[in-house]
mmCIF file of N, CA and C in Angstrom:
data_model
loop_
_atom_site.group_PDB
_atom_site.id
_atom_site.type_symbol
_atom_site.label_atom_id
_atom_site.label_comp_id
_atom_site.label_asym_id
_atom_site.label_seq_id
_atom_site.Cartn_x
_atom_site.Cartn_y
_atom_site.Cartn_z
ATOM 1 N N UNK A 29 22.282 -5.509 -28.666
ATOM 2 C CA UNK A 29 21.145 -4.297 -28.446
ATOM 3 C C UNK A 29 20.092 -4.336 -28.336
ATOM 4 N N UNK A 30 19.225 -5.275 -28.918
ATOM 5 C CA UNK A 30 18.000 -5.478 -29.286
ATOM 6 C C UNK A 30 17.288 -6.461 -27.426
ATOM 7 N N UNK A 31 18.665 -7.414 -27.330
ATOM 8 C CA UNK A 31 18.394 -7.580 -26.171
ATOM 9 C C UNK A 31 17.720 -6.703 -25.114
ATOM 10 N N UNK A 32 19.537 -5.204 -25.140
ATOM 11 C CA UNK A 32 19.278 -4.305 -23.579
ATOM 12 C C UNK A 32 17.829 -4.092 -23.815
ATOM 13 N N UNK A 33 17.377 -3.642 -25.506
ATOM 14 C CA UNK A 33 16.291 -3.068 -25.225
ATOM 15 C C UNK A 33 14.819 -4.148 -25.164
ATOM 16 N N UNK A 34 14.828 -4.776 -25.694
ATOM 17 C CA UNK A 34 13.955 -5.731 -24.353
ATOM 18 C C UNK A 34 14.022 -5.647 -23.030
ATOM 19 N N UNK A 35 15.500 -5.591 -22.257
ATOM 20 C CA UNK A 35 15.089 -5.514 -20.917
ATOM 21 C C UNK A 35 14.431 -4.072 -20.230
ATOM 22 N N UNK A 36 14.983 -3.624 -21.069
ATOM 23 C CA UNK A 36 14.542 -1.893 -20.955
ATOM 24 C C UNK A 36 12.645 -1.939 -20.922
ATOM 25 N N UNK A 37 12.412 -2.405 -21.882
ATOM 26 C CA UNK A 37 11.065 -2.577 -22.406
ATOM 27 C C UNK A 37 10.161 -3.366 -21.475
ATOM 28 N N UNK A 38 10.842 -4.641 -20.548
ATOM 29 C CA UNK A 38 10.404 -5.546 -19.518
ATOM 30 C C UNK A 38 10.147 -4.375 -18.178
ATOM 31 N N UNK A 39 11.446 -4.005 -18.022
ATOM 32 C CA UNK A 39 11.586 -2.840 -16.705
ATOM 33 C C UNK A 39 10.190 -2.250 -16.210
ATOM 34 N N UNK A 40 10.048 -1.693 -17.963
ATOM 35 C CA UNK A 40 9.019 -0.351 -17.735
ATOM 36 C C UNK A 40 7.546 -1.463 -17.246
ATOM 37 N N UNK A 41 7.709 -2.073 -18.095
ATOM 38 C CA UNK A 41 6.234 -2.755 -18.255
ATOM 39 C C UNK A 41 5.566 -3.343 -16.411
ATOM 40 N N UNK A 42 6.854 -3.617 -15.565
ATOM 41 C CA UNK A 42 6.912 -4.025 -14.557
ATOM 42 C C UNK A 42 6.553 -2.699 -13.738
ATOM 43 N N UNK A 43 7.461 -2.048 -13.754
ATOM 44 C CA UNK A 43 7.463 -0.726 -13.281
ATOM 45 C C UNK A 43 5.956 -0.197 -13.169
ATOM 46 N N UNK A 44 5.120 -0.629 -14.131
ATOM 47 C CA UNK A 44 4.069 0.261 -14.468
ATOM 48 C C UNK A 44 3.040 -0.554 -13.568
ATOM 49 N N UNK A 45 3.184 -2.374 -14.084
ATOM 50 C CA UNK A 45 1.897 -3.190 -13.503
ATOM 51 C C UNK A 45 1.845 -2.569 -11.766
ATOM 52 N N UNK A 46 3.507 -2.530 -11.132
ATOM 53 C CA UNK A 46 4.266 -2.177 -9.739
ATOM 54 C C UNK A 46 2.553 -0.443 -9.486
ATOM 55 N N UNK A 47 3.388 0.174 -10.586
ATOM 56 C CA UNK A 47 2.114 1.746 -9.999
ATOM 57 C C UNK A 47 1.257 1.229 -9.936
ATOM 58 N N UNK A 48 0.611 0.349 -10.523
ATOM 59 C CA UNK A 48 -0.621 0.426 -11.081
ATOM 60 C C UNK A 48 -1.372 -0.857 -9.407
ATOM 61 N N UNK A 49 -0.437 -1.426 -8.974
ATOM 62 C CA UNK A 49 -1.513 -2.236 -7.950
ATOM 63 C C UNK A 49 -1.033 -0.930 -6.919
ATOM 64 N N UNK A 50 -0.600 -0.292 -6.909
ATOM 65 C CA UNK A 50 -0.558 0.988 -5.519
ATOM 66 C C UNK A 50 -1.985 1.781 -6.001
ATOM 67 N N UNK A 51 -2.163 2.146 -7.407
ATOM 68 C CA UNK A 51 -3.373 3.439 -7.187
ATOM 69 C C UNK A 51 -4.628 2.429 -7.347
ATOM 70 N N UNK A 52 -4.479 1.172 -7.939
ATOM 71 C CA UNK A 52 -6.206 0.665 -7.699
ATOM 72 C C UNK A 52 -5.989 0.029 -5.911
ATOM 73 N N UNK A 53 -5.034 -0.141 -5.201
ATOM 74 C CA UNK A 53 -4.948 -0.400 -3.611
ATOM 75 C C UNK A 53 -5.893 1.531 -3.225
ATOM 76 N N UNK A 54 -5.182 2.101 -3.737
ATOM 77 C CA UNK A 54 -5.683 3.346 -2.896
ATOM 78 C C UNK A 54 -7.298 3.613 -3.266
ATOM 79 N N UNK A 55 -7.426 3.105 -4.426
ATOM 80 C CA UNK A 55 -8.891 3.529 -5.629
ATOM 81 C C UNK A 55 -10.027 3.102 -4.524
ATOM 82 N N UNK A 56 -8.948 1.759 -4.353
ATOM 83 C CA UNK A 56 -10.409 0.700 -3.558
ATOM 84 C C UNK A 56 -10.286 1.152 -2.032
ATOM 85 N N UNK A 57 -9.909 1.488 -1.648
ATOM 86 C CA UNK A 57 -9.571 2.268 -0.318
ATOM 87 C C UNK A 57 -10.716 3.129 -0.181
ATOM 88 N N UNK A 58 -10.608 4.214 -1.203
ATOM 89 C CA UNK A 58 -11.625 5.178 -1.677
ATOM 90 C C UNK A 58 -12.956 4.890 -1.561
ATOM 91 N N UNK A 59 -13.283 3.435 -2.276
ATOM 92 C CA UNK A 59 -14.609 2.961 -2.640
ATOM 93 C C UNK A 59 -15.024 2.348 -1.414
ATOM 94 N N UNK A 60 -13.957 1.852 -0.354
ATOM 95 C CA UNK A 60 -14.294 1.044 0.434
ATOM 96 C C UNK A 60 -14.987 -0.774 -0.054
ATOM 97 N N UNK A 61 -13.612 -0.881 -0.963
ATOM 98 C CA UNK A 61 -14.063 -2.139 -1.270
ATOM 99 C C UNK A 61 -12.916 -2.662 -1.240
ATOM 100 N N UNK A 62 -13.031 -3.570 0.448
ATOM 101 C CA UNK A 62 -11.960 -4.419 1.052
ATOM 102 C C UNK A 62 -11.752 -6.096 0.177
ATOM 103 N N UNK A 63 -12.703 -6.542 -0.841
ATOM 104 C CA UNK A 63 -12.404 -7.537 -1.486
ATOM 105 C C UNK A 63 -11.278 -7.096 -2.355
ATOM 106 N N UNK A 64 -10.968 -5.693 -3.236
ATOM 107 C CA UNK A 64 -10.500 -5.628 -4.134
ATOM 108 C C UNK A 64 -8.809 -5.606 -3.908
ATOM 109 N N UNK A 65 -8.910 -4.620 -3.074
ATOM 110 C CA UNK A 65 -7.590 -4.315 -1.667
ATOM 111 C C UNK A 65 -6.773 -5.805 -1.807
ATOM 112 N N UNK A 66 -7.887 -6.629 -0.823
ATOM 113 C CA UNK A 66 -7.227 -8.305 -0.323
ATOM 114 C C UNK A 66 -6.657 -8.774 -2.100
ATOM 115 N N UNK A 67 -7.366 -8.387 -2.886
ATOM 116 C CA UNK A 67 -6.645 -9.139 -3.871
ATOM 117 C C UNK A 67 -5.755 -8.931 -4.439
ATOM 118 N N UNK A 68 -5.077 -7.602 -4.299
ATOM 119 C CA UNK A 68 -3.720 -6.993 -4.938
ATOM 120 C C UNK A 68 -2.439 -7.450 -3.839
ATOM 121 N N UNK A 69 -2.686 -8.084 -2.810
ATOM 122 C CA UNK A 69 -2.420 -8.977 -1.933
ATOM 123 C C UNK A 69 -1.466 -10.519 -2.327
ATOM 124 N N UNK A 70 -0.562 -11.048 -2.719
ATOM 125 C CA UNK A 70 -0.213 -12.839 -2.627
ATOM 126 C C UNK A 70 -1.529 -13.086 -1.955
ATOM 127 N N UNK A 71 -1.526 -14.716 -2.225
ATOM 128 C CA UNK A 71 -1.976 -15.118 -1.326
ATOM 129 C C UNK A 71 -1.925 -15.290 0.228
ATOM 130 N N UNK A 72 -0.214 -15.455 0.683
ATOM 131 C CA UNK A 72 0.381 -15.697 1.233
ATOM 132 C C UNK A 72 0.540 -14.126 2.091
ATOM 133 N N UNK A 73 0.511 -12.863 1.571
ATOM 134 C CA UNK A 73 0.352 -11.216 2.125
ATOM 135 C C UNK A 73 0.844 -10.844 3.453
ATOM 136 N N UNK A 74 0.812 -10.464 3.231
ATOM 137 C CA UNK A 74 1.729 -9.475 4.964
ATOM 138 C C UNK A 74 1.123 -8.243 4.865
ATOM 139 N N UNK A 75 -0.028 -7.935 5.872
ATOM 140 C CA UNK A 75 -0.135 -6.379 6.328
ATOM 141 C C UNK A 75 0.945 -5.492 7.403
ATOM 142 N N UNK A 76 1.049 -4.676 7.761
ATOM 143 C CA UNK A 76 2.233 -4.769 9.385
ATOM 144 C C UNK A 76 1.366 -3.226 9.375
ATOM 145 N N UNK A 77 0.937 -2.917 10.637
ATOM 146 C CA UNK A 77 0.804 -1.190 10.455
ATOM 147 C C UNK A 77 2.232 -1.465 11.899
ATOM 148 N N UNK A 78 3.299 -0.612 12.158
ATOM 149 C CA UNK A 78 4.056 -0.074 13.111
ATOM 150 C C UNK A 78 4.155 0.578 13.734
ATOM 151 N N UNK A 79 2.547 1.126 13.785
ATOM 152 C CA UNK A 79 2.515 2.352 14.968
ATOM 153 C C UNK A 79 0.693 2.463 14.666
ATOM 154 N N UNK A 80 0.461 3.381 15.999
ATOM 155 C CA UNK A 80 -1.087 3.865 14.749
ATOM 156 C C UNK A 80 -2.119 2.432 15.542
ATOM 157 N N UNK A 81 -3.246 3.565 15.628
ATOM 158 C CA UNK A 81 -4.338 2.219 15.729
ATOM 159 C C UNK A 81 -4.650 0.491 15.804
ATOM 160 N N UNK A 82 -3.757 0.632 14.628
ATOM 161 C CA UNK A 82 -3.830 -0.893 14.221
ATOM 162 C C UNK A 82 -2.634 -1.590 14.453
ATOM 163 N N UNK A 83 -1.804 -1.171 14.426
ATOM 164 C CA UNK A 83 -0.808 -1.920 15.382
ATOM 165 C C UNK A 83 -0.895 -3.176 16.327
ATOM 166 N N UNK A 84 -0.144 -4.203 15.743
ATOM 167 C CA UNK A 84 -0.188 -5.183 16.698
ATOM 168 C C UNK A 84 0.331 -6.147 15.794
ATOM 169 N N UNK A 85 -0.720 -7.268 15.733
ATOM 170 C CA UNK A 85 0.738 -8.606 14.963
ATOM 171 C C UNK A 85 -0.143 -8.564 13.514
ATOM 172 N N UNK A 86 1.013 -8.261 12.407
ATOM 173 C CA UNK A 86 0.532 -8.448 11.322
ATOM 174 C C UNK A 86 -0.222 -9.769 10.634
ATOM 175 N N UNK A 87 -0.974 -9.025 9.705
ATOM 176 C CA UNK A 87 -1.880 -9.796 9.259
ATOM 177 C C UNK A 87 -1.806 -10.454 7.909
ATOM 178 N N UNK A 88 -1.866 -11.176 8.137
ATOM 179 C CA UNK A 88 -0.839 -13.196 7.364
ATOM 180 C C UNK A 88 -2.114 -13.434 5.857
ATOM 181 N N UNK A 89 -1.954 -13.509 4.623
ATOM 182 C CA UNK A 89 -3.031 -14.378 4.335
ATOM 183 C C UNK A 89 -4.205 -13.581 3.797
ATOM 184 N N UNK A 90 -4.972 -13.647 3.159
ATOM 185 C CA UNK A 90 -6.306 -13.079 2.591
ATOM 186 C C UNK A 90 -7.401 -13.221 3.886
ATOM 187 N N UNK A 91 -7.404 -14.003 4.457
ATOM 188 C CA UNK A 91 -8.550 -14.143 5.269
ATOM 189 C C UNK A 91 -8.103 -13.072 6.814
ATOM 190 N N UNK A 92 -6.962 -12.385 7.024
ATOM 191 C CA UNK A 92 -6.462 -11.853 8.340
ATOM 192 C C UNK A 92 -6.636 -10.967 7.252
ATOM 193 N N UNK A 93 -5.857 -10.403 6.475
ATOM 194 C CA UNK A 93 -5.938 -8.769 5.150
ATOM 195 C C UNK A 93 -7.550 -8.613 5.464
ATOM 196 N N UNK A 94 -8.312 -9.188 4.748
ATOM 197 C CA UNK A 94 -9.627 -8.796 4.926
ATOM 198 C C UNK A 94 -9.703 -8.352 6.457
ATOM 199 N N UNK A 95 -9.879 -9.260 7.807
ATOM 200 C CA UNK A 95 -10.429 -8.441 8.752
ATOM 201 C C UNK A 95 -9.351 -7.136 9.317
ATOM 202 N N UNK A 96 -8.434 -6.913 8.789
ATOM 203 C CA UNK A 96 -7.393 -6.077 8.940
ATOM 204 C C UNK A 96 -8.143 -4.493 8.904
ATOM 205 N N UNK A 97 -8.603 -5.327 7.536
ATOM 206 C CA UNK A 97 -8.717 -3.865 6.473
ATOM 207 C C UNK A 97 -10.728 -3.129 7.109
ATOM 208 N N UNK A 98 -11.456 -4.432 7.444
ATOM 209 C CA UNK A 98 -12.138 -3.953 7.503
ATOM 210 C C UNK A 98 -11.756 -3.043 8.882
ATOM 211 N N UNK A 99 -11.369 -3.685 10.064
ATOM 212 C CA UNK A 99 -11.100 -2.607 10.940
ATOM 213 C C UNK A 99 -10.359 -1.728 10.504
ATOM 214 N N UNK A 100 -10.061 -1.361 10.402
ATOM 215 C CA UNK A 100 -8.849 0.082 9.439
ATOM 216 C C UNK A 100 -9.718 0.991 9.213
ATOM 217 N N UNK A 101 -10.344 0.503 8.073
ATOM 218 C CA UNK A 101 -11.865 1.246 7.503
ATOM 219 C C UNK A 101 -12.678 2.313 7.916
ATOM 220 N N UNK A 102 -13.029 1.218 9.077
ATOM 221 C CA UNK A 102 -14.555 1.323 10.011
ATOM 222 C C UNK A 102 -13.896 2.126 10.855
ATOM 223 N N UNK A 103 -12.486 1.776 11.385
ATOM 224 C CA UNK A 103 -12.072 2.950 12.849
ATOM 225 C C UNK A 103 -10.829 4.039 12.038
ATOM 226 N N UNK A 104 -10.749 3.888 10.765
ATOM 227 C CA UNK A 104 -9.804 5.585 10.336
ATOM 228 C C UNK A 104 -10.572 6.338 9.387
ATOM 229 N N UNK A 105 -11.968 5.876 8.557
ATOM 230 C CA UNK A 105 -12.536 6.357 7.579
ATOM 231 C C UNK A 105 -11.454 6.870 7.023
ATOM 232 N N UNK A 106 -10.192 6.254 6.388
ATOM 233 C CA UNK A 106 -9.377 7.352 5.900
ATOM 234 C C UNK A 106 -9.329 7.098 3.905
ATOM 235 N N UNK A 107 -9.238 8.497 3.344
ATOM 236 C CA UNK A 107 -9.055 8.632 1.890
ATOM 237 C C UNK A 107 -7.507 8.779 1.751
ATOM 238 N N UNK A 108 -6.998 8.045 0.699
ATOM 239 C CA UNK A 108 -5.918 8.874 0.609
ATOM 240 C C UNK A 108 -5.166 9.183 -0.478
ATOM 241 N N UNK A 109 -3.881 10.528 -0.346
ATOM 242 C CA UNK A 109 -4.141 11.465 -1.068
ATOM 243 C C UNK A 109 -2.418 10.698 -1.941
ATOM 244 N N UNK A 110 -2.113 9.631 -2.236
ATOM 245 C CA UNK A 110 -0.913 9.470 -2.606
ATOM 246 C C UNK A 110 -0.073 10.413 -3.573
ATOM 247 N N UNK A 111 1.306 10.667 -3.152
ATOM 248 C CA UNK A 111 2.673 12.014 -4.070
ATOM 249 C C UNK A 111 3.101 10.847 -3.903
ATOM 250 N N UNK A 112 4.182 9.926 -3.514
ATOM 251 C CA UNK A 112 5.254 9.895 -4.489
ATOM 252 C C UNK A 112 5.874 8.440 -4.372
ATOM 253 N N UNK A 113 5.987 7.144 -5.376
ATOM 254 C CA UNK A 113 6.085 6.428 -5.772
ATOM 255 C C UNK A 113 7.117 5.672 -6.232
ATOM 256 N N UNK A 114 8.111 5.412 -5.222
ATOM 257 C CA UNK A 114 9.659 4.821 -5.363
ATOM 258 C C UNK A 114 9.610 3.219 -5.810
ATOM 259 N N UNK A 115 10.217 2.636 -6.503
ATOM 260 C CA UNK A 115 10.120 1.171 -6.913
ATOM 261 C C UNK A 115 11.464 0.622 -7.399
ATOM 262 N N UNK A 116 11.856 -0.489 -6.379
ATOM 263 C CA UNK A 116 13.631 -0.827 -7.372
ATOM 264 C C UNK A 116 12.648 -2.139 -7.700
ATOM 265 N N UNK A 117 12.805 -2.061 -8.701
ATOM 266 C CA UNK A 117 13.457 -4.446 -9.135
ATOM 267 C C UNK A 117 14.403 -4.514 -9.033
ATOM 268 N N UNK A 118 14.203 -6.445 -8.455
ATOM 269 C CA UNK A 118 15.020 -6.605 -8.348
ATOM 270 C C UNK A 118 15.201 -8.017 -9.039
ATOM 271 N N UNK A 119 16.314 -8.654 -9.246
ATOM 272 C CA UNK A 119 15.588 -10.236 -10.004
ATOM 273 C C UNK A 119 14.927 -11.315 -9.484
ATOM 274 N N UNK A 120 14.623 -12.605 -10.302
ATOM 275 C CA UNK A 120 13.308 -13.165 -9.363
ATOM 276 C C UNK A 120 12.219 -12.761 -9.337
ATOM 277 N N UNK A 121 11.624 -11.701 -10.289
ATOM 278 C CA UNK A 121 10.141 -11.424 -10.160
ATOM 279 C C UNK A 121 10.087 -11.145 -9.200
ATOM 280 N N UNK A 122 10.695 -10.017 -8.459
ATOM 281 C CA UNK A 122 10.617 -9.615 -7.042
ATOM 282 C C UNK A 122 11.390 -8.235 -6.774
ATOM 283 N N UNK A 123 10.228 -7.235 -6.463
ATOM 284 C CA UNK A 123 10.625 -5.513 -6.446
ATOM 285 C C UNK A 123 10.610 -4.924 -4.461
ATOM 286 N N UNK A 124 11.045 -4.162 -4.439
ATOM 287 C CA UNK A 124 10.441 -3.217 -2.909
ATOM 288 C C UNK A 124 10.260 -2.185 -3.754
ATOM 289 N N UNK A 125 9.856 -1.159 -2.263
ATOM 290 C CA UNK A 125 8.851 -0.168 -2.705
ATOM 291 C C UNK A 125 9.189 0.840 -1.626
ATOM 292 N N UNK A 126 8.393 2.397 -1.609
ATOM 293 C CA UNK A 126 8.115 3.335 -0.817
ATOM 294 C C UNK A 126 7.380 4.258 -1.428
ATOM 295 N N UNK A 127 6.166 4.377 -0.505
ATOM 296 C CA UNK A 127 5.261 5.036 -0.580
ATOM 297 C C UNK A 127 4.570 5.928 -0.107
ATOM 298 N N UNK A 128 4.489 7.038 -0.758
ATOM 299 C CA UNK A 128 4.234 8.646 0.614
ATOM 300 C C UNK A 128 3.135 8.407 0.148
ATOM 301 N N UNK A 129 1.760 8.408 1.351
ATOM 302 C CA UNK A 129 0.890 9.503 1.214
ATOM 303 C C UNK A 129 -0.144 9.973 2.390
ATOM 304 N N UNK A 130 -1.112 11.144 2.090
ATOM 305 C CA UNK A 130 -1.472 11.890 3.092
ATOM 306 C C UNK A 130 -2.323 11.109 3.359
ATOM 307 N N UNK A 131 -2.935 11.548 4.333
ATOM 308 C CA UNK A 131 -4.306 10.669 4.806
ATOM 309 C C UNK A 131 -5.726 11.425 5.347
ATOM 310 N N UNK A 132 -6.979 11.578 4.602
ATOM 311 C CA UNK A 132 -7.522 12.578 5.145
ATOM 312 C C UNK A 132 -8.620 11.662 5.617
ATOM 313 N N UNK A 133 -9.704 11.917 6.576
ATOM 314 C CA UNK A 133 -10.871 11.141 6.896
ATOM 315 C C UNK A 133 -12.047 11.618 5.973
ATOM 316 N N UNK A 134 -12.865 10.124 5.697
ATOM 317 C CA UNK A 134 -14.069 10.747 4.699
ATOM 318 C C UNK A 134 -14.926 11.352 5.347
ATOM 319 N N UNK A 135 -14.800 11.383 6.861
ATOM 320 C CA UNK A 135 -16.129 12.322 7.051
ATOM 321 C C UNK A 135 -16.253 13.800 6.443
ATOM 322 N N UNK A 136 -14.978 14.274 7.182
ATOM 323 C CA UNK A 136 -14.770 16.068 6.898
ATOM 324 C C UNK A 136 -13.740 16.088 6.176
ATOM 325 N N UNK A 137 -12.656 15.178 5.159
ATOM 326 C CA UNK A 137 -11.843 16.007 4.764
ATOM 327 C C UNK A 137 -10.828 16.188 5.702
ATOM 328 N N UNK A 138 -10.641 16.414 7.070
ATOM 329 C CA UNK A 138 -10.421 16.953 8.201
ATOM 330 C C UNK A 138 -8.255 15.962 7.802
ATOM 331 N N UNK A 139 -7.776 16.058 8.042
ATOM 332 C CA UNK A 139 -6.575 15.942 7.697
ATOM 333 C C UNK A 139 -6.065 15.285 9.143
ATOM 334 N N UNK A 140 -5.592 13.277 9.025
ATOM 335 C CA UNK A 140 -5.194 12.904 9.818
ATOM 336 C C UNK A 140 -4.152 12.545 10.737
ATOM 337 N N UNK A 141 -3.388 12.441 8.831
ATOM 338 C CA UNK A 141 -1.824 12.516 8.891
ATOM 339 C C UNK A 141 -1.069 12.459 7.475
ATOM 340 N N UNK A 142 0.455 11.964 7.687
ATOM 341 C CA UNK A 142 0.662 10.740 6.416
ATOM 342 C C UNK A 142 1.072 9.526 6.979
ATOM 343 N N UNK A 143 1.581 9.282 6.212
ATOM 344 C CA UNK A 143 1.860 7.132 6.550
ATOM 345 C C UNK A 143 2.643 6.706 5.035
ATOM 346 N N UNK A 144 4.196 5.714 5.589
ATOM 347 C CA UNK A 144 4.999 6.052 4.844
ATOM 348 C C UNK A 144 4.794 4.328 4.380
ATOM 349 N N UNK A 145 4.918 3.878 3.629
ATOM 350 C CA UNK A 145 4.127 2.744 3.179
ATOM 351 C C UNK A 145 6.120 1.656 2.678
ATOM 352 N N UNK A 146 6.015 0.960 3.219
ATOM 353 C CA UNK A 146 7.197 -0.112 2.543
ATOM 354 C C UNK A 146 6.824 -1.053 1.991
ATOM 355 N N UNK A 147 7.448 -1.604 0.861
ATOM 356 C CA UNK A 147 7.092 -2.782 -0.156
ATOM 357 C C UNK A 147 7.704 -3.815 -0.344
ATOM 358 N N UNK A 148 7.336 -4.563 -0.311
ATOM 359 C CA UNK A 148 7.658 -5.892 -0.967
ATOM 360 C C UNK A 148 6.477 -6.248 -2.250
ATOM 361 N N UNK A 149 7.136 -6.371 -3.244
ATOM 362 C CA UNK A 149 6.301 -6.335 -4.221
ATOM 363 C C UNK A 149 6.655 -8.722 -5.047
ATOM 364 N N UNK A 150 5.635 -8.708 -5.873
ATOM 365 C CA UNK A 150 6.239 -10.368 -5.576
ATOM 366 C C UNK A 150 5.674 -10.535 -7.490
ATOM 367 N N UNK A 151 6.418 -11.283 -8.275
ATOM 368 C CA UNK A 151 5.053 -11.351 -9.808
ATOM 369 C C UNK A 151 4.678 -12.751 -9.791
ATOM 370 N N UNK A 152 3.822 -13.033 -9.549
ATOM 371 C CA UNK A 152 2.916 -14.930 -10.105
ATOM 372 C C UNK A 152 2.442 -14.396 -10.759
ATOM 373 N N UNK A 153 3.036 -15.690 -11.858
ATOM 374 C CA UNK A 153 2.678 -15.996 -12.958
ATOM 375 C C UNK A 153 2.918 -14.514 -13.860
ATOM 376 N N UNK A 154 2.216 -14.006 -14.426
ATOM 377 C CA UNK A 154 2.060 -12.600 -15.264
ATOM 378 C C UNK A 154 1.987 -11.387 -14.446
ATOM 379 N N UNK A 155 1.496 -11.917 -13.261
ATOM 380 C CA UNK A 155 0.433 -10.332 -12.864
ATOM 381 C C UNK A 155 1.578 -10.365 -11.006
ATOM 382 N N UNK A 156 1.609 -8.762 -10.871
ATOM 383 C CA UNK A 156 2.602 -8.035 -9.866
ATOM 384 C C UNK A 156 1.673 -8.385 -8.511
ATOM 385 N N UNK A 157 1.916 -9.099 -7.282
ATOM 386 C CA UNK A 157 1.142 -8.527 -6.274
ATOM 387 C C UNK A 157 1.779 -8.121 -4.945
ATOM 388 N N UNK A 158 1.195 -7.048 -4.140
ATOM 389 C CA UNK A 158 1.743 -6.931 -2.807
ATOM 390 C C UNK A 158 2.571 -8.118 -2.025
ATOM 391 N N UNK A 159 3.163 -8.891 -1.342
ATOM 392 C CA UNK A 159 3.932 -9.787 -0.995
ATOM 393 C C UNK A 159 3.949 -9.152 1.227
ATOM 394 N N UNK A 160 4.361 -8.015 0.610
ATOM 395 C CA UNK A 160 4.463 -7.121 2.545
ATOM 396 C C UNK A 160 4.313 -5.537 1.771
ATOM 397 N N UNK A 161 3.565 -5.526 2.907
ATOM 398 C CA UNK A 161 3.791 -3.580 3.411
ATOM 399 C C UNK A 161 3.472 -3.481 4.803
ATOM 400 N N UNK A 162 4.377 -2.863 4.846
ATOM 401 C CA UNK A 162 4.063 -1.859 6.113
ATOM 402 C C UNK A 162 4.046 -0.455 6.413
ATOM 403 N N UNK A 163 3.340 0.401 6.916
ATOM 404 C CA UNK A 163 2.659 1.156 7.030
ATOM 405 C C UNK A 163 3.093 2.232 8.754
ATOM 406 N N UNK A 164 3.861 2.753 8.036
ATOM 407 C CA UNK A 164 4.024 4.020 9.483
ATOM 408 C C UNK A 164 3.551 5.211 9.077
ATOM 409 N N UNK A 165 2.149 5.625 10.112
ATOM 410 C CA UNK A 165 2.449 6.972 10.358
ATOM 411 C C UNK A 165 2.704 8.208 10.789
ATOM 412 N N UNK A 166 2.868 9.015 10.640
ATOM 413 C CA UNK A 166 3.973 10.604 10.790
ATOM 414 C C UNK A 166 3.144 10.809 10.326
ATOM 415 N N UNK A 167 3.206 12.800 11.284
ATOM 416 C CA UNK A 167 2.995 13.796 11.172
ATOM 417 C C UNK A 167 1.213 13.742 11.451
ATOM 418 N N UNK A 168 0.725 12.736 12.487
ATOM 419 C CA UNK A 168 -0.840 13.187 12.766
ATOM 420 C C UNK A 168 -1.019 13.922 13.610
ATOM 421 N N UNK A 169 -2.139 14.906 13.084
ATOM 422 C CA UNK A 169 -2.782 15.943 13.431
ATOM 423 C C UNK A 169 -3.977 15.413 14.919
ATOM 424 N N UNK A 170 -4.589 13.955 13.863
ATOM 425 C CA UNK A 170 -6.571 13.622 15.201
ATOM 426 C C UNK A 170 -5.598 12.944 15.912
ATOM 427 N N UNK A 171 -6.782 13.634 17.400
ATOM 428 C CA UNK A 171 -5.903 13.641 18.221
ATOM 429 C C UNK A 171 -5.965 11.953 18.828
ATOM 430 N N UNK A 172 -6.924 11.452 18.329
ATOM 431 C CA UNK A 172 -7.779 9.818 18.464
ATOM 432 C C UNK A 172 -6.653 9.154 17.795
ATOM 433 N N UNK A 173 -5.997 9.709 16.879
ATOM 434 C CA UNK A 173 -5.175 8.542 16.080
ATOM 435 C C UNK A 173 -3.685 9.077 17.115
ATOM 436 N N UNK A 174 -3.227 9.658 16.787
ATOM 437 C CA UNK A 174 -2.217 10.295 17.961
ATOM 438 C C UNK A 174 -1.933 9.533 18.821
ATOM 439 N N UNK A 175 -3.258 9.396 19.772
ATOM 440 C CA UNK A 175 -2.987 9.025 21.176
ATOM 441 C C UNK A 175 -2.398 7.307 21.159
ATOM 442 N N UNK A 176 -2.596 7.028 19.875
ATOM 443 C CA UNK A 176 -2.685 5.355 19.552
ATOM 444 C C UNK A 176 -0.634 5.524 18.904
ATOM 445 N N UNK A 177 -0.593 6.226 18.639
ATOM 446 C CA UNK A 177 0.870 6.088 18.113
ATOM 447 C C UNK A 177 2.285 5.324 19.183
ATOM 448 N N UNK A 178 2.974 4.533 18.886
ATOM 449 C CA UNK A 178 3.968 4.588 19.417
ATOM 450 C C UNK A 178 5.587 4.311 18.360
#
C-alpha cells in the first residue's frame, strides 16, 4: 500500500511540474521574455509550427528556438489565454500533452485565433522540460495570419 501511495504522489508531483512549465511558458510569452521561454525547453528541444505565419523548418536547440520566438513575438504579438491542458505520463521520465489556447493580439487584444499544442516532455534530472512542441493554429480571424495558414 505504501508503494502504491508513493507512486501516486510521484505522479501528482510530475503532473504539477509539467503544468507549471506551460504556465511559465504562457507567462513568459505575455512578458515577451524569450530567454525564459527557451529555458523551458530541453537543450535539444524542438518547436514546430504546423501552419500559420511561422510554419517552416522546426527550430531545434536553444539558439534556433530563440530566433523562432523572437520572430514569432514580433510578427504576431500574441497574448495566450490557455483553456485546457491534458497530460499523459509515460515511463522513463517522459510524458505527452495537449494544450488548448486562445490567442489575442497585444496591440488591442483583438482575436487572432486558437492554437492546439501537441507536446512531448522530458525529465532532465529532477526538472521537467519541453522536448517537442507542435503548434497548429485554428479558427483564425486575423486576416494577415489567416492568409498564411496551410
